[in-house]
Amino acid sequence: MSIVDKVRSIQKSGKQPSILVIGDIMIDHYIWGGATRLSPEAPVPIVNVKRETTTLGGAGNLTQNLVSLGAKVMLGGVKGDDEAGKQLIEILSNEGVQSGTIITDINRPTTIKTRVLAGNQQIVRIDRELTDALTPELEYELLNKLIAHIDEADIVVLSDYNKGLFSPVFTQNIIKAANDRQKKVIVDPKGLNYEKYKGAFIIKPNKKELTEAAKAEKIKGIADVKEAAKAIFEQTNVTYLVVTLSEEGMAIVSKDDCKILPVKATEVFDVTGAGDTVLAAIAYFIASGLSVEEACDLANHAAAIVIRHIGSATTTIDEIIDDINNTR
């Protein structure tokens, strides 16, 4: 059976994989305008604002990608006690995402990333955030809420943006709880401490993240990927590393093998959120019963679709099938 036939079979079954996403949730705020002159006050462009848009970022963008593919999603994480936090919950509700495992920290703002664009060019990004670790009390509250829902999930996804959520103790407690219930864990990592992801099924770094975490000098080819991966396997005992390599495609690495999937994109306008699209597709298709290699191949097509758009974008099963048919 071809990969397209398998995907159509998933569609026809009507089964919605249930996915528990745990991660750093944020608001992506876009200010769109035009710039035709420089400011007399400083050598910077003056942006004449035309419109503003707001969507979910971080683990929220991952969640929207999963919903677009057809998954049933529960999102766990932390928000602030503010208007942005209320807006975040409202967007999730409109998307049909369960948010009962999001807790409120009165001492931190909801993370907002504001991007100012002139035409298709990003001029500046402004971040409002606090990245301190959760208090032990909040960590305990969130952990208990999440553990109560792991049984409902087909797969668990950790979306780490290094905003203070994934302490080593919290991360290990989540992975252990999932493994105890025979639930695979997929991790989008951040930072240098990959030991906290020990026991995960898949870790999905990009090339830069793998280089830094493995303390490698460079990663230029398959031999460098294999060598860097050894350090991560020793730290984590992970089953697979899936490494996104930008224009070089994607590497699927196990302890015994390494396979490169060539990039599918023919046009690139904006890579914002593409990593979340890859992660969502991998999680969705593995939860639907496909192999890791099949899921990564489909994720490669999903990424090719979204990077043709400006800003964070999502894709659908039908669009992925069309992209496969158009690249044959």
Tab-separated table of C-alpha atoms in Angstrom:
chain	number	residue	atom	x	y	z
A	1	MET	CA	0.000	0.000	0.000
A	2	SER	CA	1.390	3.427	-0.961
A	3	ILE	CA	1.842	6.182	1.616
A	4	VAL	CA	-1.035	8.133	0.022
A	5	ASP	CA	-3.318	5.092	0.306
A	6	LYS	CA	-2.355	4.695	3.964
A	7	VAL	CA	-3.134	8.352	4.678
A	8	ARG	CA	-6.477	8.126	2.878
A	9	SER	CA	-7.258	5.024	4.925
A	10	ILE	CA	-6.619	7.015	8.112
A	11	GLN	CA	-8.973	9.701	6.821
A	12	LYS	CA	-11.722	7.232	5.974
A	13	SER	CA	-11.512	5.526	9.376
A	14	GLY	CA	-12.760	8.729	11.019
A	15	LYS	CA	-10.598	8.004	14.067
A	16	GLN	CA	-9.200	11.065	15.799
A	17	PRO	CA	-5.900	10.334	17.524
A	18	SER	CA	-5.893	11.792	21.029
A	19	ILE	CA	-2.726	13.769	21.726
A	20	LEU	CA	-1.621	15.332	25.006
A	21	VAL	CA	0.607	18.353	24.358
A	22	ILE	CA	2.604	19.747	27.262
A	23	GLY	CA	4.624	22.867	26.704
A	24	ASP	CA	5.393	26.559	26.812
A	25	ILE	CA	2.312	28.356	25.533
A	26	MET	CA	2.461	31.861	24.116
A	27	ILE	CA	0.674	34.425	21.989
A	28	ASP	CA	2.067	35.361	18.579
A	29	HIS	CA	1.081	38.961	17.815
A	30	TYR	CA	1.729	40.314	14.311
A	31	ILE	CA	1.707	44.006	13.345
A	32	TRP	CA	1.480	44.326	9.558
A	33	GLY	CA	2.280	47.522	7.696
A	34	GLY	CA	4.356	49.277	5.094
A	35	ALA	CA	7.624	51.200	5.356
A	36	THR	CA	8.694	53.772	2.766
A	37	ARG	CA	11.034	56.027	4.761
A	38	LEU	CA	13.439	56.136	7.684
A	39	SER	CA	12.702	57.869	10.963
A	40	PRO	CA	14.365	61.266	11.527
A	41	GLU	CA	14.911	60.183	15.133
A	42	ALA	CA	17.049	57.097	14.414
A	43	PRO	CA	18.181	55.054	11.390
A	44	VAL	CA	15.127	52.774	11.555
A	45	PRO	CA	12.126	52.400	9.227
A	46	ILE	CA	8.805	54.009	10.043
A	47	VAL	CA	6.096	51.330	9.794
A	48	ASN	CA	2.621	52.530	8.906
A	49	VAL	CA	0.354	49.952	10.562
A	50	LYS	CA	-2.328	48.436	8.335
A	51	ARG	CA	-3.613	45.570	10.494
A	52	GLU	CA	-2.856	43.363	13.498
A	53	THR	CA	-3.384	39.622	13.948
A	54	THR	CA	-3.080	37.321	16.926
A	55	THR	CA	-2.611	33.569	17.067
A	56	LEU	CA	-1.150	30.947	19.377
A	57	GLY	CA	2.607	30.453	19.513
A	58	GLY	CA	4.953	27.900	21.047
A	59	ALA	CA	3.110	24.784	22.141
A	60	GLY	CA	-0.090	26.539	21.073
A	61	ASN	CA	1.096	26.641	17.461
A	62	LEU	CA	1.882	22.927	17.697
A	63	THR	CA	-1.648	22.392	19.006
A	64	GLN	CA	-3.210	24.298	16.110
A	65	ASN	CA	-1.191	22.203	13.664
A	66	LEU	CA	-2.512	19.025	15.288
A	67	VAL	CA	-6.105	20.277	15.174
A	68	SER	CA	-5.698	21.179	11.507
A	69	LEU	CA	-4.563	17.610	10.799
A	70	GLY	CA	-7.628	16.242	12.601
A	71	ALA	CA	-6.358	15.299	16.061
A	72	LYS	CA	-8.188	15.591	19.355
A	73	VAL	CA	-5.882	17.667	21.557
A	74	MET	CA	-5.493	18.457	25.242
A	75	LEU	CA	-2.951	21.188	26.060
A	76	GLY	CA	-1.109	21.463	29.363
A	77	GLY	CA	1.073	24.335	30.503
A	78	VAL	CA	1.113	27.666	32.312
A	79	LYS	CA	-0.393	31.074	31.568
A	80	GLY	CA	-0.440	34.386	33.373
A	81	ASP	CA	-3.385	35.957	35.190
A	82	ASP	CA	-3.861	38.607	32.508
A	83	GLU	CA	-5.800	39.558	29.382
A	84	ALA	CA	-3.413	37.618	27.144
A	85	GLY	CA	-4.056	34.522	29.259
A	86	LYS	CA	-7.806	34.941	28.826
A	87	GLN	CA	-7.326	35.428	25.091
A	88	LEU	CA	-5.224	32.266	24.948
A	89	ILE	CA	-7.969	30.171	26.571
A	90	GLU	CA	-10.586	31.726	24.282
A	91	ILE	CA	-8.596	30.826	21.153
A	92	LEU	CA	-8.143	27.252	22.399
A	93	SER	CA	-11.853	26.968	23.125
A	94	ASN	CA	-12.687	28.181	19.615
A	95	GLU	CA	-10.290	25.559	18.221
A	96	GLY	CA	-11.976	22.793	20.227
A	97	VAL	CA	-8.856	22.167	22.328
A	98	GLN	CA	-9.232	20.978	25.905
A	99	SER	CA	-7.441	23.401	28.238
A	100	GLY	CA	-8.298	22.006	31.675
A	101	THR	CA	-4.625	21.154	32.225
A	102	ILE	CA	-3.456	24.765	31.855
A	103	ILE	CA	-2.736	26.351	35.209
A	104	THR	CA	-2.364	30.036	36.122
A	105	ASP	CA	0.758	31.568	37.627
A	106	ILE	CA	-0.153	34.945	39.145
A	107	ASN	CA	3.525	35.927	39.246
A	108	ARG	CA	4.267	35.710	35.530
A	109	PRO	CA	2.776	37.254	32.389
A	110	THR	CA	1.442	35.166	29.562
A	111	THR	CA	4.298	35.112	27.040
A	112	ILE	CA	3.671	37.365	24.018
A	113	LYS	CA	5.924	37.630	20.958
A	114	THR	CA	5.137	40.694	18.851
A	115	ARG	CA	6.539	40.764	15.328
A	116	VAL	CA	6.452	43.970	13.268
A	117	LEU	CA	6.452	43.380	9.508
A	118	ALA	CA	6.793	45.810	6.638
A	119	GLY	CA	5.517	44.026	3.570
A	120	ASN	CA	6.962	40.525	3.909
A	121	GLN	CA	10.019	41.695	5.864
A	122	GLN	CA	10.184	41.314	9.655
A	123	ILE	CA	11.548	44.545	11.137
A	124	VAL	CA	11.701	43.681	14.829
A	125	ARG	CA	10.416	41.193	17.409
A	126	ILE	CA	9.358	42.296	20.891
A	127	ASP	CA	9.060	39.673	23.668
A	128	ARG	CA	7.086	39.996	26.892
A	129	GLU	CA	7.925	37.035	29.109
A	130	LEU	CA	9.293	35.663	32.361
A	131	THR	CA	11.361	32.480	32.117
A	132	ASP	CA	11.864	31.660	35.791
A	133	ALA	CA	11.163	28.079	36.852
A	134	LEU	CA	7.770	27.247	38.301
A	135	THR	CA	7.478	27.128	42.061
A	136	PRO	CA	7.433	23.576	43.485
A	137	GLU	CA	3.767	24.079	44.388
A	138	LEU	CA	2.727	25.019	40.840
A	139	GLU	CA	4.860	22.244	39.361
A	140	TYR	CA	3.139	19.710	41.628
A	141	GLU	CA	-0.316	21.071	40.720
A	142	LEU	CA	0.388	20.853	36.982
A	143	LEU	CA	1.984	17.411	37.220
A	144	ASN	CA	-1.039	15.945	39.000
A	145	LYS	CA	-3.448	17.427	36.439
A	146	LEU	CA	-1.420	16.032	33.546
A	147	ILE	CA	-0.931	12.547	34.979
A	148	ALA	CA	-4.695	12.252	35.399
A	149	HIS	CA	-5.097	12.643	31.610
A	150	ILE	CA	-2.188	10.593	30.204
A	151	ASP	CA	-4.366	7.472	30.041
A	152	GLU	CA	-6.672	9.266	27.573
A	153	ALA	CA	-3.823	10.063	25.155
A	154	ASP	CA	-2.498	7.980	22.267
A	155	ILE	CA	0.796	9.873	22.431
A	156	VAL	CA	2.401	12.605	24.595
A	157	VAL	CA	4.292	15.529	23.070
A	158	LEU	CA	6.625	17.851	25.017
A	159	SER	CA	7.143	21.263	23.395
A	160	ASP	CA	10.040	22.930	25.213
A	161	TYR	CA	10.728	26.601	24.461
A	162	ASN	CA	12.934	27.104	27.524
A	163	LYS	CA	10.422	29.374	29.263
A	164	GLY	CA	10.732	27.759	32.697
A	165	LEU	CA	8.268	24.874	32.469
A	166	PHE	CA	10.502	21.859	31.875
A	167	SER	CA	12.675	21.486	34.942
A	168	PRO	CA	14.619	18.193	35.012
A	169	VAL	CA	12.425	16.789	37.797
A	170	PHE	CA	9.140	17.788	36.145
A	171	THR	CA	10.242	16.478	32.734
A	172	GLN	CA	11.380	13.135	34.108
A	173	ASN	CA	8.172	12.728	36.111
A	174	ILE	CA	6.079	13.269	32.963
A	175	ILE	CA	8.145	10.867	30.835
A	176	LYS	CA	8.092	8.202	33.553
A	177	ALA	CA	4.318	8.533	33.969
A	178	ALA	CA	3.834	8.174	30.207
A	179	ASN	CA	6.195	5.196	29.909
A	180	ASP	CA	4.491	3.475	32.856
A	181	ARG	CA	1.268	3.691	30.832
A	182	GLN	CA	2.930	2.517	27.569
A	183	LYS	CA	2.522	5.950	25.943
A	184	LYS	CA	5.242	7.133	23.565
A	185	VAL	CA	6.771	10.543	24.284
A	186	ILE	CA	8.006	12.870	21.528
A	187	VAL	CA	10.123	15.867	22.530
A	188	ASP	CA	10.885	19.148	20.788
A	189	PRO	CA	13.946	20.085	22.874
A	190	LYS	CA	15.551	23.332	23.938
A	191	GLY	CA	18.735	24.133	25.825
A	192	LEU	CA	21.775	21.969	26.471
A	193	ASN	CA	20.482	19.545	29.121
A	194	TYR	CA	19.089	16.629	27.124
A	195	GLU	CA	19.467	14.261	30.076
A	196	LYS	CA	16.130	15.530	31.356
A	197	TYR	CA	14.514	13.915	28.265
A	198	LYS	CA	15.841	10.461	29.175
A	199	GLY	CA	13.356	7.727	28.293
A	200	ALA	CA	11.603	9.612	25.463
A	201	PHE	CA	10.740	7.786	22.237
A	202	ILE	CA	11.732	10.585	19.838
A	203	ILE	CA	13.716	13.782	20.353
A	204	LYS	CA	13.446	16.262	17.465
A	205	PRO	CA	16.230	18.896	17.471
A	206	ASN	CA	17.218	21.046	14.550
A	207	LYS	CA	20.814	21.048	13.316
A	208	LYS	CA	21.875	24.010	15.493
A	209	GLU	CA	20.277	22.506	18.611
A	210	LEU	CA	21.927	19.127	18.014
A	211	THR	CA	25.326	20.764	17.441
A	212	GLU	CA	25.100	22.648	20.733
A	213	ALA	CA	23.658	19.801	22.813
A	214	ALA	CA	26.236	17.307	21.533
A	215	LYS	CA	29.042	19.887	21.931
A	216	ALA	CA	30.016	19.230	18.319
A	217	GLU	CA	32.206	21.609	16.320
A	218	LYS	CA	30.036	21.399	13.227
A	219	ILE	CA	27.397	19.316	11.477
A	220	LYS	CA	27.825	19.363	7.708
A	221	GLY	CA	26.909	15.871	6.565
A	222	ILE	CA	25.550	12.478	7.536
A	223	ALA	CA	28.798	11.458	9.266
A	224	ASP	CA	28.626	14.535	11.526
A	225	VAL	CA	24.956	13.847	12.298
A	226	LYS	CA	25.768	10.266	13.321
A	227	GLU	CA	28.679	11.362	15.492
A	228	ALA	CA	26.673	14.073	17.269
A	229	ALA	CA	23.763	11.689	17.741
A	230	LYS	CA	25.972	9.265	19.682
A	231	ALA	CA	26.318	11.790	22.497
A	232	ILE	CA	22.540	12.266	22.706
A	233	PHE	CA	21.874	8.506	22.710
A	234	GLU	CA	24.318	8.120	25.598
A	235	GLN	CA	22.621	10.898	27.569
A	236	THR	CA	19.003	9.928	26.938
A	237	ASN	CA	18.685	6.333	25.692
A	238	VAL	CA	16.125	7.764	23.243
A	239	THR	CA	14.861	5.393	20.527
A	240	TYR	CA	15.038	7.895	17.652
A	241	LEU	CA	16.532	11.290	16.946
A	242	VAL	CA	14.764	13.167	14.167
A	243	VAL	CA	16.994	16.060	13.117
A	244	THR	CA	15.666	18.827	10.877
A	245	LEU	CA	18.504	20.010	8.625
A	246	SER	CA	16.939	23.066	6.959
A	247	GLU	CA	17.672	22.988	3.202
A	248	GLU	CA	19.310	19.546	3.577
A	249	GLY	CA	16.071	17.878	4.672
A	250	MET	CA	15.602	15.655	7.702
A	251	ALA	CA	17.632	12.868	9.340
A	252	ILE	CA	16.054	9.889	11.109
A	253	VAL	CA	18.700	8.473	13.422
A	254	SER	CA	18.582	5.343	15.568
A	255	LYS	CA	21.485	3.661	17.348
A	256	ASP	CA	21.973	1.384	14.331
A	257	ASP	CA	20.935	3.487	11.348
A	258	CYS	CA	20.698	6.979	9.856
A	259	LYS	CA	18.502	7.938	6.923
A	260	ILE	CA	18.305	11.345	5.237
A	261	LEU	CA	14.977	12.490	3.774
A	262	PRO	CA	15.559	15.213	1.138
A	263	VAL	CA	13.802	18.547	1.571
A	264	LYS	CA	10.456	18.792	-0.259
A	265	ALA	CA	10.128	22.589	-0.390
A	266	THR	CA	10.453	24.395	-3.720
A	267	GLU	CA	9.701	27.880	-2.325
A	268	VAL	CA	10.582	29.338	1.081
A	269	PHE	CA	8.938	32.533	2.363
A	270	ASP	CA	9.003	32.082	6.151
A	271	VAL	CA	10.192	29.183	8.336
A	272	THR	CA	8.377	30.531	11.429
A	273	GLY	CA	6.592	27.627	13.114
A	274	ALA	CA	7.793	25.029	10.603
A	275	GLY	CA	9.362	22.973	13.390
A	276	ASP	CA	5.971	22.779	15.101
A	277	THR	CA	4.386	21.582	11.861
A	278	VAL	CA	6.992	18.822	11.557
A	279	LEU	CA	6.471	17.804	15.185
A	280	ALA	CA	2.676	17.798	14.809
A	281	ALA	CA	2.757	15.645	11.684
A	282	ILE	CA	5.164	13.141	13.223
A	283	ALA	CA	3.022	12.848	16.361
A	284	TYR	CA	-0.254	12.639	14.424
A	285	PHE	CA	0.841	9.926	12.020
A	286	ILE	CA	2.618	7.801	14.631
A	287	ALA	CA	-0.490	8.038	16.825
A	288	SER	CA	-2.467	6.917	13.747
A	289	GLY	CA	-0.372	3.769	13.412
A	290	LEU	CA	2.261	4.671	10.818
A	291	SER	CA	5.978	3.971	11.215
A	292	VAL	CA	8.477	6.630	12.268
A	293	GLU	CA	9.917	6.791	8.745
A	294	GLU	CA	6.467	7.156	7.159
A	295	ALA	CA	5.500	9.846	9.681
A	296	CYS	CA	8.717	11.784	9.002
A	297	ASP	CA	8.218	11.579	5.240
A	298	LEU	CA	4.739	13.046	5.634
A	299	ALA	CA	6.074	15.683	8.052
A	300	ASN	CA	8.598	16.707	5.402
A	301	HIS	CA	5.732	17.421	3.004
A	302	ALA	CA	3.809	19.282	5.723
A	303	ALA	CA	6.807	21.547	6.352
A	304	ALA	CA	7.163	22.254	2.628
A	305	ILE	CA	3.573	23.513	2.600
A	306	VAL	CA	3.749	25.872	5.590
A	307	ILE	CA	7.045	27.577	4.710
A	308	ARG	CA	5.415	28.895	1.551
A	309	HIS	CA	3.358	31.202	3.822
A	310	ILE	CA	4.285	34.273	5.862
A	311	GLY	CA	3.973	33.757	9.626
A	312	SER	CA	3.010	30.601	11.463
A	313	ALA	CA	0.778	28.426	9.286
A	314	THR	CA	-0.895	25.026	9.459
A	315	THR	CA	-1.726	22.374	6.911
A	316	THR	CA	-4.261	19.596	6.372
A	317	ILE	CA	-4.228	15.947	5.346
A	318	ASP	CA	-5.652	16.830	1.907
A	319	GLU	CA	-2.901	19.415	1.330
A	320	ILE	CA	-0.230	16.875	2.285
A	321	ILE	CA	-1.678	14.333	-0.159
A	322	ASP	CA	-1.756	17.002	-2.898
A	323	ASP	CA	1.869	17.916	-2.162
A	324	ILE	CA	2.934	14.263	-2.425
A	325	ASN	CA	1.109	13.870	-5.742
A	326	ASN	CA	2.606	17.115	-7.095
A	327	THR	CA	6.182	16.123	-6.257
A	328	ARG	CA	6.089	12.648	-7.797
